[in-house]
Amino acid sequence: MASVEQFLASLRKHIGVTEWPAGSNRNPFAARAGHRDGEYWCATYVVACARDAGLKLPSESPATITMADAFRRAGRWFHDPQPGDIGFVDFPGSRGTGIQHVLVVTAVDGDRIHSIEGNTSASDHESQDNGGGVYEKVRPRKWIVGFGRPAFDGQPPTVGHGTIIPDQEAEMATVVPRAQGGYIVVQGDDGAFADPDGLAPFKGSIPGDPSIKLG
């Protein structure tokens, strides 16, 4: 694994790198990430730099929604950003998925998120989710749907905002993310649960305690 500092250092060394030729989406990160070259590459950049730092992500998909869902399922989805978090961005006026772009948080200044991003523009007046370069940016917090937090060295295991206290007599536990933040643990051997926010349960096991099975 890797520390936050190692991950950020891996990202920073590529600031100013651009795709070539311009407008092609051909980039130097696709091969390292194991992705097809010539596609949108904001997530590809993050995956390649994570690999270089020795950091394991819940998903190495080039698709921003797939990566976000993997962080949710892993119980590593947050709304209180900190350096090293991967932010999932919904730009104002964008159509479609609700997540068009990813960034990595370098600092938090109130409602302003300082970041490093791939496939964005140095200018705020050009494409922000297909801009063709690696740049440092400052984004409004309100544009970010949520933050995926990798499992860095030296950080305690965690599942979202909540404290999980499983029933030791239950064979199964389901962790349900709440839209307003936090998680609910619903016990039940049959896996049944109430989901008031319309979000799916996590699968797998609680990070740090693989003996506790989820969903």
GROMACS .gro file of C-alpha atoms in nm:
model
  215
    1MET     CA    1   0.000   0.000   0.000
    2ALA     CA    2   0.101   0.364   0.005
    3SER     CA    3   0.068   0.682   0.207
    4VAL     CA    4  -0.129   0.992   0.110
    5GLU     CA    5   0.201   1.172   0.049
    6GLN     CA    6   0.326   0.901  -0.188
    7PHE     CA    7   0.003   0.909  -0.387
    8LEU     CA    8   0.005   1.287  -0.417
    9ALA     CA    9   0.373   1.285  -0.517
   10SER     CA   10   0.295   1.037  -0.795
   11LEU     CA   11   0.020   1.267  -0.923
   12ARG     CA   12   0.223   1.588  -0.897
   13LYS     CA   13   0.512   1.470  -1.108
   14HIS     CA   14   0.285   1.472  -1.414
   15ILE     CA   15   0.144   1.825  -1.377
   16GLY     CA   16   0.157   1.995  -1.716
   17VAL     CA   17   0.152   1.671  -1.918
   18THR     CA   18  -0.090   1.690  -2.212
   19GLU     CA   19  -0.240   1.445  -2.454
   20TRP     CA   20  -0.084   1.422  -2.799
   21PRO     CA   21  -0.195   1.511  -3.056
   22ALA     CA   22  -0.424   1.771  -2.905
   23GLY     CA   23  -0.788   1.662  -2.900
   24SER     CA   24  -0.705   1.295  -2.950
   25ASN     CA   25  -0.737   1.173  -2.588
   26ARG     CA   26  -0.416   0.978  -2.651
   27ASN     CA   27  -0.220   0.996  -2.330
   28PRO     CA   28   0.083   0.848  -2.154
   29PHE     CA   29  -0.121   0.695  -1.868
   30ALA     CA   30  -0.338   0.442  -2.051
   31ALA     CA   31  -0.073   0.172  -2.083
   32ARG     CA   32   0.023   0.196  -1.715
   33ALA     CA   33  -0.343   0.177  -1.610
   34GLY     CA   34  -0.420  -0.109  -1.849
   35HIS     CA   35  -0.681   0.101  -2.030
   36ARG     CA   36  -0.746   0.155  -2.397
   37ASP     CA   37  -0.572   0.466  -2.528
   38GLY     CA   38  -0.769   0.743  -2.695
   39GLU     CA   39  -1.059   0.741  -2.446
   40TYR     CA   40  -1.154   0.994  -2.179
   41TRP     CA   41  -0.872   0.964  -1.931
   42CYS     CA   42  -0.935   1.152  -1.603
   43ALA     CA   43  -0.984   0.822  -1.417
   44THR     CA   44  -0.705   0.658  -1.618
   45TYR     CA   45  -0.461   0.917  -1.484
   46VAL     CA   46  -0.568   0.847  -1.125
   47VAL     CA   47  -0.539   0.470  -1.171
   48ALA     CA   48  -0.193   0.495  -1.331
   49CYS     CA   49  -0.061   0.719  -1.052
   50ALA     CA   50  -0.213   0.495  -0.785
   51ARG     CA   51  -0.039   0.194  -0.938
   52ASP     CA   52   0.291   0.382  -0.951
   53ALA     CA   53   0.255   0.467  -0.581
   54GLY     CA   54   0.164   0.108  -0.490
   55LEU     CA   55  -0.188   0.208  -0.390
   56LYS     CA   56  -0.476  -0.036  -0.439
   57LEU     CA   57  -0.808   0.121  -0.537
   58PRO     CA   58  -1.149  -0.051  -0.505
   59SER     CA   59  -1.185  -0.010  -0.882
   60GLU     CA   60  -0.938   0.054  -1.163
   61SER     CA   61  -1.211   0.119  -1.418
   62PRO     CA   62  -1.177   0.412  -1.661
   63ALA     CA   63  -1.549   0.481  -1.603
   64THR     CA   64  -1.611   0.741  -1.334
   65ILE     CA   65  -1.947   0.596  -1.228
   66THR     CA   66  -1.804   0.246  -1.195
   67MET     CA   67  -1.522   0.377  -0.979
   68ALA     CA   68  -1.762   0.575  -0.759
   69ASP     CA   69  -1.986   0.270  -0.711
   70ALA     CA   70  -1.685   0.061  -0.610
   71PHE     CA   71  -1.595   0.308  -0.336
   72ARG     CA   72  -1.953   0.300  -0.214
   73ARG     CA   73  -1.960  -0.079  -0.207
   74ALA     CA   74  -1.627  -0.086  -0.023
   75GLY     CA   75  -1.767   0.143   0.245
   76ARG     CA   76  -1.518   0.416   0.159
   77TRP     CA   77  -1.756   0.691   0.044
   78PHE     CA   78  -1.737   1.022   0.232
   79HIS     CA   79  -1.868   1.377   0.236
   80ASP     CA   80  -1.594   1.528   0.454
   81PRO     CA   81  -1.300   1.557   0.211
   82GLN     CA   82  -0.936   1.529   0.305
   83PRO     CA   83  -0.611   1.515   0.104
   84GLY     CA   84  -0.579   1.199  -0.102
   85ASP     CA   85  -0.953   1.154  -0.149
   86ILE     CA   86  -1.082   1.096  -0.501
   87GLY     CA   87  -1.364   1.341  -0.574
   88PHE     CA   88  -1.643   1.260  -0.820
   89VAL     CA   89  -1.758   1.573  -0.999
   90ASP     CA   90  -2.093   1.673  -1.149
   91PHE     CA   91  -2.029   1.994  -1.340
   92PRO     CA   92  -2.316   2.247  -1.354
   93GLY     CA   93  -2.521   2.219  -1.670
   94SER     CA   94  -2.385   1.876  -1.765
   95ARG     CA   95  -2.623   1.618  -1.901
   96GLY     CA   96  -2.635   1.246  -1.843
   97THR     CA   97  -2.466   1.047  -1.574
   98GLY     CA   98  -2.435   1.288  -1.280
   99ILE     CA   99  -2.060   1.218  -1.260
  100GLN     CA  100  -1.847   1.340  -1.547
  101HIS     CA  101  -1.504   1.373  -1.395
  102VAL     CA  102  -1.270   1.270  -1.114
  103LEU     CA  103  -1.011   1.468  -0.921
  104VAL     CA  104  -0.775   1.405  -0.632
  105VAL     CA  105  -0.796   1.636  -0.333
  106THR     CA  106  -0.471   1.807  -0.230
  107ALA     CA  107  -0.617   2.052   0.026
  108VAL     CA  108  -0.950   2.172   0.162
  109ASP     CA  109  -1.018   2.542   0.218
  110GLY     CA  110  -1.374   2.577   0.344
  111ASP     CA  111  -1.599   2.524   0.043
  112ARG     CA  112  -1.303   2.525  -0.197
  113ILE     CA  113  -1.138   2.197  -0.296
  114HIS     CA  114  -0.779   2.215  -0.421
  115SER     CA  115  -0.705   1.929  -0.656
  116ILE     CA  116  -0.490   1.766  -0.920
  117GLU     CA  117  -0.680   1.642  -1.225
  118GLY     CA  118  -0.615   1.467  -1.552
  119ASN     CA  119  -0.790   1.542  -1.882
  120THR     CA  120  -0.893   1.891  -1.774
  121SER     CA  121  -0.805   2.238  -1.896
  122ALA     CA  122  -0.563   2.490  -1.747
  123SER     CA  123  -0.829   2.755  -1.811
  124ASP     CA  124  -1.172   2.774  -1.651
  125HIS     CA  125  -1.314   2.877  -1.990
  126GLU     CA  126  -1.237   2.554  -2.178
  127SER     CA  127  -1.354   2.196  -2.131
  128GLN     CA  128  -1.318   2.087  -1.770
  129ASP     CA  129  -1.392   1.717  -1.822
  130ASN     CA  130  -1.213   1.670  -2.153
  131GLY     CA  131  -0.950   1.940  -2.153
  132GLY     CA  132  -0.647   1.733  -2.245
  133GLY     CA  133  -0.396   1.799  -1.967
  134VAL     CA  134  -0.292   1.744  -1.605
  135TYR     CA  135  -0.342   2.057  -1.397
  136GLU     CA  136  -0.393   2.183  -1.044
  137LYS     CA  137  -0.742   2.328  -0.997
  138VAL     CA  138  -0.970   2.478  -0.731
  139ARG     CA  139  -1.328   2.351  -0.740
  140PRO     CA  140  -1.643   2.449  -0.547
  141ARG     CA  141  -1.732   2.182  -0.295
  142LYS     CA  142  -2.094   2.183  -0.420
  143TRP     CA  143  -1.988   2.038  -0.756
  144ILE     CA  144  -1.862   1.717  -0.597
  145VAL     CA  145  -2.107   1.433  -0.546
  146GLY     CA  146  -1.887   1.251  -0.295
  147PHE     CA  147  -1.536   1.142  -0.213
  148GLY     CA  148  -1.381   0.797  -0.237
  149ARG     CA  149  -1.111   0.745   0.023
  150PRO     CA  150  -0.841   0.488  -0.063
  151ALA     CA  151  -0.706   0.266   0.214
  152PHE     CA  152  -0.380   0.445   0.284
  153ASP     CA  153  -0.103   0.317   0.508
  154GLY     CA  154  -0.126   0.444   0.863
  155GLN     CA  155  -0.501   0.510   0.854
  156PRO     CA  156  -0.743   0.300   1.060
  157PRO     CA  157  -0.997   0.078   0.883
  158THR     CA  158  -1.326   0.260   0.840
  159VAL     CA  159  -1.663   0.227   0.677
  160GLY     CA  160  -1.805   0.563   0.580
  161HIS     CA  161  -1.910   0.802   0.853
  162GLY     CA  162  -2.069   0.543   1.077
  163THR     CA  163  -1.944   0.325   1.358
  164ILE     CA  164  -2.032  -0.036   1.289
  165ILE     CA  165  -2.136  -0.243   1.590
  166PRO     CA  166  -2.245  -0.575   1.447
  167ASP     CA  167  -2.457  -0.821   1.638
  168GLN     CA  168  -2.211  -1.096   1.721
  169GLU     CA  169  -2.492  -1.353   1.701
  170ALA     CA  170  -2.589  -1.255   1.348
  171GLU     CA  171  -2.433  -1.449   1.066
  172MET     CA  172  -2.485  -1.166   0.819
  173ALA     CA  173  -2.492  -0.788   0.840
  174THR     CA  174  -2.588  -0.538   0.571
  175VAL     CA  175  -2.437  -0.190   0.556
  176VAL     CA  176  -2.673   0.063   0.401
  177PRO     CA  177  -2.542   0.409   0.301
  178ARG     CA  178  -2.768   0.700   0.392
  179ALA     CA  179  -2.815   0.988   0.148
  180GLN     CA  180  -2.752   1.242   0.425
  181GLY     CA  181  -2.423   1.073   0.518
  182GLY     CA  182  -2.336   0.783   0.744
  183TYR     CA  183  -2.438   0.421   0.733
  184ILE     CA  184  -2.689   0.188   0.893
  185VAL     CA  185  -2.610  -0.170   0.986
  186VAL     CA  186  -2.917  -0.388   0.947
  187GLN     CA  187  -2.887  -0.734   1.096
  188GLY     CA  188  -3.052  -1.043   0.959
  189ASP     CA  189  -2.943  -1.389   0.850
  190ASP     CA  190  -3.176  -1.370   0.551
  191GLY     CA  191  -3.015  -1.048   0.426
  192ALA     CA  192  -3.346  -0.857   0.442
  193PHE     CA  193  -3.323  -0.486   0.512
  194ALA     CA  194  -3.516  -0.162   0.485
  195ASP     CA  195  -3.364   0.093   0.249
  196PRO     CA  196  -3.530   0.435   0.302
  197ASP     CA  197  -3.290   0.619   0.073
  198GLY     CA  198  -3.315   0.393  -0.229
  199LEU     CA  199  -2.947   0.299  -0.221
  200ALA     CA  200  -2.808  -0.051  -0.256
  201PRO     CA  201  -2.633  -0.237   0.026
  202PHE     CA  202  -2.264  -0.309   0.019
  203LYS     CA  203  -2.135  -0.656  -0.054
  204GLY     CA  204  -1.828  -0.831   0.077
  205SER     CA  205  -1.678  -0.769   0.420
  206ILE     CA  206  -1.605  -0.477   0.648
  207PRO     CA  207  -1.256  -0.336   0.585
  208GLY     CA  208  -1.028  -0.441   0.867
  209ASP     CA  209  -1.249  -0.732   0.975
  210PRO     CA  210  -1.303  -0.986   0.697
  211SER     CA  211  -1.484  -1.214   0.941
  212ILE     CA  212  -1.786  -0.980   0.930
  213LYS     CA  213  -1.968  -1.052   0.607
  214LEU     CA  214  -2.194  -0.796   0.445
  215GLY     CA  215  -2.509  -0.840   0.242
   0.00000   0.00000   0.00000
